[in-house]
Amino acid sequence: MNIILLGPPGAGKGTQAHLLVSERGMIQLSTGDMLREAKDSGTEMGQRVAEVMARGELVTDEIVIALIREKLEGDNAGGFIFDGFPRTLAQADALGELLNDCDETLDVVVEMQVDDEALVSRITARSTCADCGEVYNDNTKPIPEDGICTKCGNATEFKRRADDNEEALRNRLMEYYKKTSPLIGYYYAKGMLKSVNGLGEIDEVKAAIAKVLS
């Protein structure tokens, strides 16, 4: 099964993708991860990516599609999760053409719905363990008083992302609504869109997505 996780920044797409990878054997195709992997690979495509990034330019859709094609032509027993791509209608069309070329299908698009104000409140309160990446929240899951991460057991530093502030997050949300939210209507018209509440507890969201995929 091949799926897209769709939703604004901070909706929890990465968290749910990791759960699907570990529990269903799916392969997460994260644009950022693929670009970093390509940059360090030493391949011809990797050199193109490195050159573009060195110039401080955005990687073209053509390059991203080529990287996805490489993944699609590899092992895909558990199916793919598209995370961070497509972001625009043009990218959605390109992905559809690529899947057809590779004899693959897109089975469902899971929209993780959120309330903007609740999302801003949640994201501006979060921090992560510098060692293992475990996420904490000032309101719902505070950093342990003893400073020891509950996941990795290390006495570590807990970091906040520089762009996890209200102004930066609202700017990211604006970009999402301008460029990516049209995909909701696009995939709804294709009969592929299913929506879940992205602001529930992690296990609640996981169960809702599992229901969609079943």
mmCIF file with all atom_site columns, C-alpha atoms in Angstrom:
data_model
loop_
_atom_site.group_PDB
_atom_site.id
_atom_site.type_symbol
_atom_site.label_atom_id
_atom_site.label_alt_id
_atom_site.label_comp_id
_atom_site.label_asym_id
_atom_site.label_entity_id
_atom_site.label_seq_id
_atom_site.pdbx_PDB_ins_code
_atom_site.Cartn_x
_atom_site.Cartn_y
_atom_site.Cartn_z
_atom_site.occupancy
_atom_site.B_iso_or_equiv
_atom_site.pdbx_formal_charge
_atom_site.auth_seq_id
_atom_site.auth_comp_id
_atom_site.auth_asym_id
_atom_site.auth_atom_id
_atom_site.pdbx_PDB_model_num
ATOM 1   C CA . MET A 1 1   ? 0.000   0.000  0.000   1.00 0.00 ? 1   MET A CA 1
ATOM 2   C CA . ASN A 1 2   ? 1.336   3.424  -0.999  1.00 0.00 ? 2   ASN A CA 1
ATOM 3   C CA . ILE A 1 3   ? 0.085   6.451  0.923   1.00 0.00 ? 3   ILE A CA 1
ATOM 4   C CA . ILE A 1 4   ? 0.588   10.189 1.357   1.00 0.00 ? 4   ILE A CA 1
ATOM 5   C CA . LEU A 1 5   ? 0.504   11.800 4.797   1.00 0.00 ? 5   LEU A CA 1
ATOM 6   C CA . LEU A 1 6   ? -0.843  15.311 4.321   1.00 0.00 ? 6   LEU A CA 1
ATOM 7   C CA . GLY A 1 7   ? -1.094  18.066 6.908   1.00 0.00 ? 7   GLY A CA 1
ATOM 8   C CA . PRO A 1 8   ? 0.449   21.316 8.132   1.00 0.00 ? 8   PRO A CA 1
ATOM 9   C CA . PRO A 1 9   ? 3.846   21.539 9.846   1.00 0.00 ? 9   PRO A CA 1
ATOM 10  C CA . GLY A 1 10  ? 3.656   20.124 13.345  1.00 0.00 ? 10  GLY A CA 1
ATOM 11  C CA . ALA A 1 11  ? 0.624   17.918 12.653  1.00 0.00 ? 11  ALA A CA 1
ATOM 12  C CA . GLY A 1 12  ? 2.613   14.797 13.555  1.00 0.00 ? 12  GLY A CA 1
ATOM 13  C CA . LYS A 1 13  ? 3.221   13.335 10.096  1.00 0.00 ? 13  LYS A CA 1
ATOM 14  C CA . GLY A 1 14  ? 6.783   12.296 10.933  1.00 0.00 ? 14  GLY A CA 1
ATOM 15  C CA . THR A 1 15  ? 5.753   10.579 14.159  1.00 0.00 ? 15  THR A CA 1
ATOM 16  C CA . GLN A 1 16  ? 3.023   8.564  12.466  1.00 0.00 ? 16  GLN A CA 1
ATOM 17  C CA . ALA A 1 17  ? 5.281   7.711  9.518   1.00 0.00 ? 17  ALA A CA 1
ATOM 18  C CA . HIS A 1 18  ? 7.870   6.259  11.910  1.00 0.00 ? 18  HIS A CA 1
ATOM 19  C CA . LEU A 1 19  ? 5.176   4.104  13.526  1.00 0.00 ? 19  LEU A CA 1
ATOM 20  C CA . LEU A 1 20  ? 4.027   2.809  10.147  1.00 0.00 ? 20  LEU A CA 1
ATOM 21  C CA . VAL A 1 21  ? 7.622   1.971  9.241   1.00 0.00 ? 21  VAL A CA 1
ATOM 22  C CA . SER A 1 22  ? 8.253   0.055  12.465  1.00 0.00 ? 22  SER A CA 1
ATOM 23  C CA . GLU A 1 23  ? 4.903   -1.721 12.664  1.00 0.00 ? 23  GLU A CA 1
ATOM 24  C CA . ARG A 1 24  ? 3.978   -2.325 9.009   1.00 0.00 ? 24  ARG A CA 1
ATOM 25  C CA . GLY A 1 25  ? 7.371   -2.474 7.320   1.00 0.00 ? 25  GLY A CA 1
ATOM 26  C CA . MET A 1 26  ? 6.560   0.482  5.097   1.00 0.00 ? 26  MET A CA 1
ATOM 27  C CA . ILE A 1 27  ? 9.276   2.691  3.596   1.00 0.00 ? 27  ILE A CA 1
ATOM 28  C CA . GLN A 1 28  ? 9.185   6.388  4.449   1.00 0.00 ? 28  GLN A CA 1
ATOM 29  C CA . LEU A 1 29  ? 10.155  8.630  1.561   1.00 0.00 ? 29  LEU A CA 1
ATOM 30  C CA . SER A 1 30  ? 11.015  11.900 3.267   1.00 0.00 ? 30  SER A CA 1
ATOM 31  C CA . THR A 1 31  ? 12.214  14.535 0.808   1.00 0.00 ? 31  THR A CA 1
ATOM 32  C CA . GLY A 1 32  ? 14.728  15.952 3.286   1.00 0.00 ? 32  GLY A CA 1
ATOM 33  C CA . ASP A 1 33  ? 16.165  12.538 4.148   1.00 0.00 ? 33  ASP A CA 1
ATOM 34  C CA . MET A 1 34  ? 16.458  11.550 0.471   1.00 0.00 ? 34  MET A CA 1
ATOM 35  C CA . LEU A 1 35  ? 18.296  14.760 -0.399  1.00 0.00 ? 35  LEU A CA 1
ATOM 36  C CA . ARG A 1 36  ? 20.755  14.349 2.471   1.00 0.00 ? 36  ARG A CA 1
ATOM 37  C CA . GLU A 1 37  ? 21.321  10.697 1.535   1.00 0.00 ? 37  GLU A CA 1
ATOM 38  C CA . ALA A 1 38  ? 21.881  11.595 -2.121  1.00 0.00 ? 38  ALA A CA 1
ATOM 39  C CA . LYS A 1 39  ? 24.239  14.444 -1.228  1.00 0.00 ? 39  LYS A CA 1
ATOM 40  C CA . ASP A 1 40  ? 26.487  12.052 0.685   1.00 0.00 ? 40  ASP A CA 1
ATOM 41  C CA . SER A 1 41  ? 26.234  9.147  -1.794  1.00 0.00 ? 41  SER A CA 1
ATOM 42  C CA . GLY A 1 42  ? 28.878  10.229 -4.300  1.00 0.00 ? 42  GLY A CA 1
ATOM 43  C CA . THR A 1 43  ? 26.657  9.207  -7.220  1.00 0.00 ? 43  THR A CA 1
ATOM 44  C CA . GLU A 1 44  ? 26.061  11.380 -10.285 1.00 0.00 ? 44  GLU A CA 1
ATOM 45  C CA . MET A 1 45  ? 22.646  12.354 -8.931  1.00 0.00 ? 45  MET A CA 1
ATOM 46  C CA . GLY A 1 46  ? 24.178  12.997 -5.532  1.00 0.00 ? 46  GLY A CA 1
ATOM 47  C CA . GLN A 1 47  ? 26.701  15.365 -7.075  1.00 0.00 ? 47  GLN A CA 1
ATOM 48  C CA . ARG A 1 48  ? 23.870  17.304 -8.746  1.00 0.00 ? 48  ARG A CA 1
ATOM 49  C CA . VAL A 1 49  ? 22.082  17.619 -5.408  1.00 0.00 ? 49  VAL A CA 1
ATOM 50  C CA . ALA A 1 50  ? 25.279  18.686 -3.627  1.00 0.00 ? 50  ALA A CA 1
ATOM 51  C CA . GLU A 1 51  ? 25.986  21.367 -6.239  1.00 0.00 ? 51  GLU A CA 1
ATOM 52  C CA . VAL A 1 52  ? 22.477  22.806 -6.016  1.00 0.00 ? 52  VAL A CA 1
ATOM 53  C CA . MET A 1 53  ? 22.543  22.850 -2.225  1.00 0.00 ? 53  MET A CA 1
ATOM 54  C CA . ALA A 1 54  ? 26.039  24.374 -2.189  1.00 0.00 ? 54  ALA A CA 1
ATOM 55  C CA . ARG A 1 55  ? 24.682  27.278 -4.251  1.00 0.00 ? 55  ARG A CA 1
ATOM 56  C CA . GLY A 1 56  ? 21.910  27.730 -1.715  1.00 0.00 ? 56  GLY A CA 1
ATOM 57  C CA . GLU A 1 57  ? 19.256  27.014 -4.322  1.00 0.00 ? 57  GLU A CA 1
ATOM 58  C CA . LEU A 1 58  ? 16.103  24.906 -4.051  1.00 0.00 ? 58  LEU A CA 1
ATOM 59  C CA . VAL A 1 59  ? 16.335  21.408 -5.485  1.00 0.00 ? 59  VAL A CA 1
ATOM 60  C CA . THR A 1 60  ? 14.125  21.120 -8.558  1.00 0.00 ? 60  THR A CA 1
ATOM 61  C CA . ASP A 1 61  ? 11.056  18.899 -8.788  1.00 0.00 ? 61  ASP A CA 1
ATOM 62  C CA . GLU A 1 62  ? 12.875  16.979 -11.528 1.00 0.00 ? 62  GLU A CA 1
ATOM 63  C CA . ILE A 1 63  ? 15.650  15.958 -9.145  1.00 0.00 ? 63  ILE A CA 1
ATOM 64  C CA . VAL A 1 64  ? 13.223  14.990 -6.367  1.00 0.00 ? 64  VAL A CA 1
ATOM 65  C CA . ILE A 1 65  ? 11.174  12.885 -8.787  1.00 0.00 ? 65  ILE A CA 1
ATOM 66  C CA . ALA A 1 66  ? 14.377  11.157 -9.962  1.00 0.00 ? 66  ALA A CA 1
ATOM 67  C CA . LEU A 1 67  ? 15.279  10.322 -6.348  1.00 0.00 ? 67  LEU A CA 1
ATOM 68  C CA . ILE A 1 68  ? 11.793  8.942  -5.713  1.00 0.00 ? 68  ILE A CA 1
ATOM 69  C CA . ARG A 1 69  ? 12.023  6.852  -8.895  1.00 0.00 ? 69  ARG A CA 1
ATOM 70  C CA . GLU A 1 70  ? 15.207  5.218  -7.569  1.00 0.00 ? 70  GLU A CA 1
ATOM 71  C CA . LYS A 1 71  ? 13.364  4.277  -4.372  1.00 0.00 ? 71  LYS A CA 1
ATOM 72  C CA . LEU A 1 72  ? 10.299  2.973  -6.202  1.00 0.00 ? 72  LEU A CA 1
ATOM 73  C CA . GLU A 1 73  ? 12.452  0.694  -8.314  1.00 0.00 ? 73  GLU A CA 1
ATOM 74  C CA . GLY A 1 74  ? 13.971  -0.882 -5.181  1.00 0.00 ? 74  GLY A CA 1
ATOM 75  C CA . ASP A 1 75  ? 12.448  -3.036 -2.439  1.00 0.00 ? 75  ASP A CA 1
ATOM 76  C CA . ASN A 1 76  ? 8.860   -1.999 -1.703  1.00 0.00 ? 76  ASN A CA 1
ATOM 77  C CA . ALA A 1 77  ? 7.303   -5.019 -0.013  1.00 0.00 ? 77  ALA A CA 1
ATOM 78  C CA . GLY A 1 78  ? 5.586   -2.931 2.669   1.00 0.00 ? 78  GLY A CA 1
ATOM 79  C CA . GLY A 1 79  ? 4.646   -0.009 0.457   1.00 0.00 ? 79  GLY A CA 1
ATOM 80  C CA . PHE A 1 80  ? 5.722   3.625  0.550   1.00 0.00 ? 80  PHE A CA 1
ATOM 81  C CA . ILE A 1 81  ? 4.824   6.631  2.685   1.00 0.00 ? 81  ILE A CA 1
ATOM 82  C CA . PHE A 1 82  ? 5.280   9.951  0.891   1.00 0.00 ? 82  PHE A CA 1
ATOM 83  C CA . ASP A 1 83  ? 6.224   12.512 3.530   1.00 0.00 ? 83  ASP A CA 1
ATOM 84  C CA . GLY A 1 84  ? 6.885   16.102 2.437   1.00 0.00 ? 84  GLY A CA 1
ATOM 85  C CA . PHE A 1 85  ? 6.112   15.399 -1.212  1.00 0.00 ? 85  PHE A CA 1
ATOM 86  C CA . PRO A 1 86  ? 4.023   16.398 -3.048  1.00 0.00 ? 86  PRO A CA 1
ATOM 87  C CA . ARG A 1 87  ? 3.725   19.972 -1.762  1.00 0.00 ? 87  ARG A CA 1
ATOM 88  C CA . THR A 1 88  ? 2.121   21.538 -4.846  1.00 0.00 ? 88  THR A CA 1
ATOM 89  C CA . LEU A 1 89  ? -0.426  20.576 -7.500  1.00 0.00 ? 89  LEU A CA 1
ATOM 90  C CA . ALA A 1 90  ? 2.351   20.349 -10.103 1.00 0.00 ? 90  ALA A CA 1
ATOM 91  C CA . GLN A 1 91  ? 4.240   17.916 -7.889  1.00 0.00 ? 91  GLN A CA 1
ATOM 92  C CA . ALA A 1 92  ? 1.080   15.873 -7.363  1.00 0.00 ? 92  ALA A CA 1
ATOM 93  C CA . ASP A 1 93  ? 0.669   15.520 -11.134 1.00 0.00 ? 93  ASP A CA 1
ATOM 94  C CA . ALA A 1 94  ? 4.336   14.563 -11.493 1.00 0.00 ? 94  ALA A CA 1
ATOM 95  C CA . LEU A 1 95  ? 4.055   11.948 -8.749  1.00 0.00 ? 95  LEU A CA 1
ATOM 96  C CA . GLY A 1 96  ? 0.968   10.458 -10.392 1.00 0.00 ? 96  GLY A CA 1
ATOM 97  C CA . GLU A 1 97  ? 2.817   10.123 -13.709 1.00 0.00 ? 97  GLU A CA 1
ATOM 98  C CA . LEU A 1 98  ? 5.833   8.575  -11.975 1.00 0.00 ? 98  LEU A CA 1
ATOM 99  C CA . LEU A 1 99  ? 3.706   5.996  -10.157 1.00 0.00 ? 99  LEU A CA 1
ATOM 100 C CA . ASN A 1 100 ? 2.075   5.026  -13.455 1.00 0.00 ? 100 ASN A CA 1
ATOM 101 C CA . ASP A 1 101 ? 5.501   4.658  -15.091 1.00 0.00 ? 101 ASP A CA 1
ATOM 102 C CA . CYS A 1 102 ? 6.627   2.386  -12.260 1.00 0.00 ? 102 CYS A CA 1
ATOM 103 C CA . ASP A 1 103 ? 3.410   0.309  -12.288 1.00 0.00 ? 103 ASP A CA 1
ATOM 104 C CA . GLU A 1 104 ? 2.585   1.552  -8.799  1.00 0.00 ? 104 GLU A CA 1
ATOM 105 C CA . THR A 1 105 ? -0.641  3.013  -7.422  1.00 0.00 ? 105 THR A CA 1
ATOM 106 C CA . LEU A 1 106 ? -1.457  5.601  -4.797  1.00 0.00 ? 106 LEU A CA 1
ATOM 107 C CA . ASP A 1 107 ? -3.940  3.928  -2.469  1.00 0.00 ? 107 ASP A CA 1
ATOM 108 C CA . VAL A 1 108 ? -4.949  6.637  -0.006  1.00 0.00 ? 108 VAL A CA 1
ATOM 109 C CA . VAL A 1 109 ? -4.102  10.171 1.095   1.00 0.00 ? 109 VAL A CA 1
ATOM 110 C CA . VAL A 1 110 ? -4.411  10.638 4.861   1.00 0.00 ? 110 VAL A CA 1
ATOM 111 C CA . GLU A 1 111 ? -5.132  14.229 5.832   1.00 0.00 ? 111 GLU A CA 1
ATOM 112 C CA . MET A 1 112 ? -4.147  14.964 9.425   1.00 0.00 ? 112 MET A CA 1
ATOM 113 C CA . GLN A 1 113 ? -6.565  17.718 10.390  1.00 0.00 ? 113 GLN A CA 1
ATOM 114 C CA . VAL A 1 114 ? -5.609  20.213 13.079  1.00 0.00 ? 114 VAL A CA 1
ATOM 115 C CA . ASP A 1 115 ? -6.915  23.392 14.687  1.00 0.00 ? 115 ASP A CA 1
ATOM 116 C CA . ASP A 1 116 ? -4.388  26.139 14.011  1.00 0.00 ? 116 ASP A CA 1
ATOM 117 C CA . GLU A 1 117 ? -4.501  27.736 17.461  1.00 0.00 ? 117 GLU A CA 1
ATOM 118 C CA . ALA A 1 118 ? -4.179  24.386 19.216  1.00 0.00 ? 118 ALA A CA 1
ATOM 119 C CA . LEU A 1 119 ? -1.320  23.481 16.880  1.00 0.00 ? 119 LEU A CA 1
ATOM 120 C CA . VAL A 1 120 ? 0.559   26.710 17.629  1.00 0.00 ? 120 VAL A CA 1
ATOM 121 C CA . SER A 1 121 ? 0.086   26.124 21.361  1.00 0.00 ? 121 SER A CA 1
ATOM 122 C CA . ARG A 1 122 ? 1.370   22.549 21.079  1.00 0.00 ? 122 ARG A CA 1
ATOM 123 C CA . ILE A 1 123 ? 4.383   23.216 18.881  1.00 0.00 ? 123 ILE A CA 1
ATOM 124 C CA . THR A 1 124 ? 5.688   26.264 20.729  1.00 0.00 ? 124 THR A CA 1
ATOM 125 C CA . ALA A 1 125 ? 5.735   24.161 23.916  1.00 0.00 ? 125 ALA A CA 1
ATOM 126 C CA . ARG A 1 126 ? 7.725   21.233 22.533  1.00 0.00 ? 126 ARG A CA 1
ATOM 127 C CA . SER A 1 127 ? 11.352  20.276 22.973  1.00 0.00 ? 127 SER A CA 1
ATOM 128 C CA . THR A 1 128 ? 13.379  17.190 22.086  1.00 0.00 ? 128 THR A CA 1
ATOM 129 C CA . CYS A 1 129 ? 16.071  15.053 23.667  1.00 0.00 ? 129 CYS A CA 1
ATOM 130 C CA . ALA A 1 130 ? 19.385  15.934 22.016  1.00 0.00 ? 130 ALA A CA 1
ATOM 131 C CA . ASP A 1 131 ? 20.468  12.273 22.161  1.00 0.00 ? 131 ASP A CA 1
ATOM 132 C CA . CYS A 1 132 ? 17.482  10.279 20.897  1.00 0.00 ? 132 CYS A CA 1
ATOM 133 C CA . GLY A 1 133 ? 14.993  12.851 19.604  1.00 0.00 ? 133 GLY A CA 1
ATOM 134 C CA . GLU A 1 134 ? 12.216  11.962 22.059  1.00 0.00 ? 134 GLU A CA 1
ATOM 135 C CA . VAL A 1 135 ? 9.642   14.761 22.039  1.00 0.00 ? 135 VAL A CA 1
ATOM 136 C CA . TYR A 1 136 ? 8.474   16.510 25.212  1.00 0.00 ? 136 TYR A CA 1
ATOM 137 C CA . ASN A 1 137 ? 5.818   19.167 25.726  1.00 0.00 ? 137 ASN A CA 1
ATOM 138 C CA . ASP A 1 138 ? 5.638   21.760 28.501  1.00 0.00 ? 138 ASP A CA 1
ATOM 139 C CA . ASN A 1 139 ? 1.900   21.125 28.932  1.00 0.00 ? 139 ASN A CA 1
ATOM 140 C CA . THR A 1 140 ? 1.274   17.450 28.216  1.00 0.00 ? 140 THR A CA 1
ATOM 141 C CA . LYS A 1 141 ? 4.653   15.730 28.696  1.00 0.00 ? 141 LYS A CA 1
ATOM 142 C CA . PRO A 1 142 ? 7.080   17.954 30.625  1.00 0.00 ? 142 PRO A CA 1
ATOM 143 C CA . ILE A 1 143 ? 10.811  17.348 30.656  1.00 0.00 ? 143 ILE A CA 1
ATOM 144 C CA . PRO A 1 144 ? 11.601  15.124 33.702  1.00 0.00 ? 144 PRO A CA 1
ATOM 145 C CA . GLU A 1 145 ? 12.675  17.112 36.742  1.00 0.00 ? 145 GLU A CA 1
ATOM 146 C CA . ASP A 1 146 ? 15.830  15.006 37.057  1.00 0.00 ? 146 ASP A CA 1
ATOM 147 C CA . GLY A 1 147 ? 16.806  15.881 33.471  1.00 0.00 ? 147 GLY A CA 1
ATOM 148 C CA . ILE A 1 148 ? 16.964  12.218 32.414  1.00 0.00 ? 148 ILE A CA 1
ATOM 149 C CA . CYS A 1 149 ? 15.223  11.274 29.169  1.00 0.00 ? 149 CYS A CA 1
ATOM 150 C CA . THR A 1 150 ? 12.513  8.668  29.747  1.00 0.00 ? 150 THR A CA 1
ATOM 151 C CA . LYS A 1 151 ? 13.312  6.959  26.434  1.00 0.00 ? 151 LYS A CA 1
ATOM 152 C CA . CYS A 1 152 ? 17.099  6.694  26.241  1.00 0.00 ? 152 CYS A CA 1
ATOM 153 C CA . GLY A 1 153 ? 17.861  7.133  29.962  1.00 0.00 ? 153 GLY A CA 1
ATOM 154 C CA . ASN A 1 154 ? 20.574  9.714  29.355  1.00 0.00 ? 154 ASN A CA 1
ATOM 155 C CA . ALA A 1 155 ? 21.082  12.900 31.308  1.00 0.00 ? 155 ALA A CA 1
ATOM 156 C CA . THR A 1 156 ? 20.993  15.093 28.269  1.00 0.00 ? 156 THR A CA 1
ATOM 157 C CA . GLU A 1 157 ? 20.244  18.492 26.832  1.00 0.00 ? 157 GLU A CA 1
ATOM 158 C CA . PHE A 1 158 ? 16.688  19.216 25.718  1.00 0.00 ? 158 PHE A CA 1
ATOM 159 C CA . LYS A 1 159 ? 16.483  21.448 22.669  1.00 0.00 ? 159 LYS A CA 1
ATOM 160 C CA . ARG A 1 160 ? 13.836  23.599 21.041  1.00 0.00 ? 160 ARG A CA 1
ATOM 161 C CA . ARG A 1 161 ? 13.865  24.119 17.287  1.00 0.00 ? 161 ARG A CA 1
ATOM 162 C CA . ALA A 1 162 ? 14.714  27.682 16.351  1.00 0.00 ? 162 ALA A CA 1
ATOM 163 C CA . ASP A 1 163 ? 11.555  27.901 14.226  1.00 0.00 ? 163 ASP A CA 1
ATOM 164 C CA . ASP A 1 164 ? 9.285   26.486 16.942  1.00 0.00 ? 164 ASP A CA 1
ATOM 165 C CA . ASN A 1 165 ? 8.156   29.961 17.925  1.00 0.00 ? 165 ASN A CA 1
ATOM 166 C CA . GLU A 1 166 ? 4.770   31.492 17.234  1.00 0.00 ? 166 GLU A CA 1
ATOM 167 C CA . GLU A 1 167 ? 5.821   33.903 14.495  1.00 0.00 ? 167 GLU A CA 1
ATOM 168 C CA . ALA A 1 168 ? 7.868   31.340 12.569  1.00 0.00 ? 168 ALA A CA 1
ATOM 169 C CA . LEU A 1 169 ? 5.171   28.689 12.886  1.00 0.00 ? 169 LEU A CA 1
ATOM 170 C CA . ARG A 1 170 ? 2.450   31.023 11.618  1.00 0.00 ? 170 ARG A CA 1
ATOM 171 C CA . ASN A 1 171 ? 4.660   31.819 8.615   1.00 0.00 ? 171 ASN A CA 1
ATOM 172 C CA . ARG A 1 172 ? 5.112   28.091 7.931   1.00 0.00 ? 172 ARG A CA 1
ATOM 173 C CA . LEU A 1 173 ? 1.353   27.598 8.215   1.00 0.00 ? 173 LEU A CA 1
ATOM 174 C CA . MET A 1 174 ? 0.760   30.424 5.730   1.00 0.00 ? 174 MET A CA 1
ATOM 175 C CA . GLU A 1 175 ? 3.094   28.763 3.228   1.00 0.00 ? 175 GLU A CA 1
ATOM 176 C CA . TYR A 1 176 ? 1.265   25.470 3.736   1.00 0.00 ? 176 TYR A CA 1
ATOM 177 C CA . TYR A 1 177 ? -2.152  26.999 3.107   1.00 0.00 ? 177 TYR A CA 1
ATOM 178 C CA . LYS A 1 178 ? -0.950  28.864 0.019   1.00 0.00 ? 178 LYS A CA 1
ATOM 179 C CA . LYS A 1 179 ? 0.908   26.007 -1.667  1.00 0.00 ? 179 LYS A CA 1
ATOM 180 C CA . THR A 1 180 ? -0.049  22.643 -0.171  1.00 0.00 ? 180 THR A CA 1
ATOM 181 C CA . SER A 1 181 ? -3.641  22.836 1.080   1.00 0.00 ? 181 SER A CA 1
ATOM 182 C CA . PRO A 1 182 ? -5.016  22.797 -2.516  1.00 0.00 ? 182 PRO A CA 1
ATOM 183 C CA . LEU A 1 183 ? -3.931  19.141 -2.542  1.00 0.00 ? 183 LEU A CA 1
ATOM 184 C CA . ILE A 1 184 ? -6.813  18.403 -0.164  1.00 0.00 ? 184 ILE A CA 1
ATOM 185 C CA . GLY A 1 185 ? -9.346  19.269 -2.869  1.00 0.00 ? 185 GLY A CA 1
ATOM 186 C CA . TYR A 1 186 ? -7.208  17.625 -5.544  1.00 0.00 ? 186 TYR A CA 1
ATOM 187 C CA . TYR A 1 187 ? -7.165  14.233 -3.847  1.00 0.00 ? 187 TYR A CA 1
ATOM 188 C CA . TYR A 1 188 ? -10.751 14.559 -2.621  1.00 0.00 ? 188 TYR A CA 1
ATOM 189 C CA . ALA A 1 189 ? -11.838 14.897 -6.254  1.00 0.00 ? 189 ALA A CA 1
ATOM 190 C CA . LYS A 1 190 ? -9.901  11.720 -7.041  1.00 0.00 ? 190 LYS A CA 1
ATOM 191 C CA . GLY A 1 191 ? -11.709 9.865  -4.232  1.00 0.00 ? 191 GLY A CA 1
ATOM 192 C CA . MET A 1 192 ? -8.448  9.184  -2.378  1.00 0.00 ? 192 MET A CA 1
ATOM 193 C CA . LEU A 1 193 ? -8.733  11.539 0.611   1.00 0.00 ? 193 LEU A CA 1
ATOM 194 C CA . LYS A 1 194 ? -9.395  10.300 4.141   1.00 0.00 ? 194 LYS A CA 1
ATOM 195 C CA . SER A 1 195 ? -9.225  12.615 7.156   1.00 0.00 ? 195 SER A CA 1
ATOM 196 C CA . VAL A 1 196 ? -8.217  11.936 10.759  1.00 0.00 ? 196 VAL A CA 1
ATOM 197 C CA . ASN A 1 197 ? -7.924  14.170 13.826  1.00 0.00 ? 197 ASN A CA 1
ATOM 198 C CA . GLY A 1 198 ? -4.232  15.035 13.986  1.00 0.00 ? 198 GLY A CA 1
ATOM 199 C CA . LEU A 1 199 ? -4.438  16.602 17.452  1.00 0.00 ? 199 LEU A CA 1
ATOM 200 C CA . GLY A 1 200 ? -5.355  13.458 19.350  1.00 0.00 ? 200 GLY A CA 1
ATOM 201 C CA . GLU A 1 201 ? -2.882  11.486 21.443  1.00 0.00 ? 201 GLU A CA 1
ATOM 202 C CA . ILE A 1 202 ? -0.288  9.611  19.386  1.00 0.00 ? 202 ILE A CA 1
ATOM 203 C CA . ASP A 1 203 ? -1.976  6.231  19.919  1.00 0.00 ? 203 ASP A CA 1
ATOM 204 C CA . GLU A 1 204 ? -5.391  7.695  19.037  1.00 0.00 ? 204 GLU A CA 1
ATOM 205 C CA . VAL A 1 205 ? -4.073  9.096  15.764  1.00 0.00 ? 205 VAL A CA 1
ATOM 206 C CA . LYS A 1 206 ? -2.296  5.814  15.052  1.00 0.00 ? 206 LYS A CA 1
ATOM 207 C CA . ALA A 1 207 ? -5.548  3.887  15.538  1.00 0.00 ? 207 ALA A CA 1
ATOM 208 C CA . ALA A 1 208 ? -7.453  6.293  13.280  1.00 0.00 ? 208 ALA A CA 1
ATOM 209 C CA . ILE A 1 209 ? -4.867  5.882  10.521  1.00 0.00 ? 209 ILE A CA 1
ATOM 210 C CA . ALA A 1 210 ? -4.892  2.094  10.946  1.00 0.00 ? 210 ALA A CA 1
ATOM 211 C CA . LYS A 1 211 ? -8.680  2.157  10.479  1.00 0.00 ? 211 LYS A CA 1
ATOM 212 C CA . VAL A 1 212 ? -8.252  4.116  7.245   1.00 0.00 ? 212 VAL A CA 1
ATOM 213 C CA . LEU A 1 213 ? -5.601  1.750  5.919   1.00 0.00 ? 213 LEU A CA 1
ATOM 214 C CA . SER A 1 214 ? -7.675  -1.327 6.715   1.00 0.00 ? 214 SER A CA 1
#
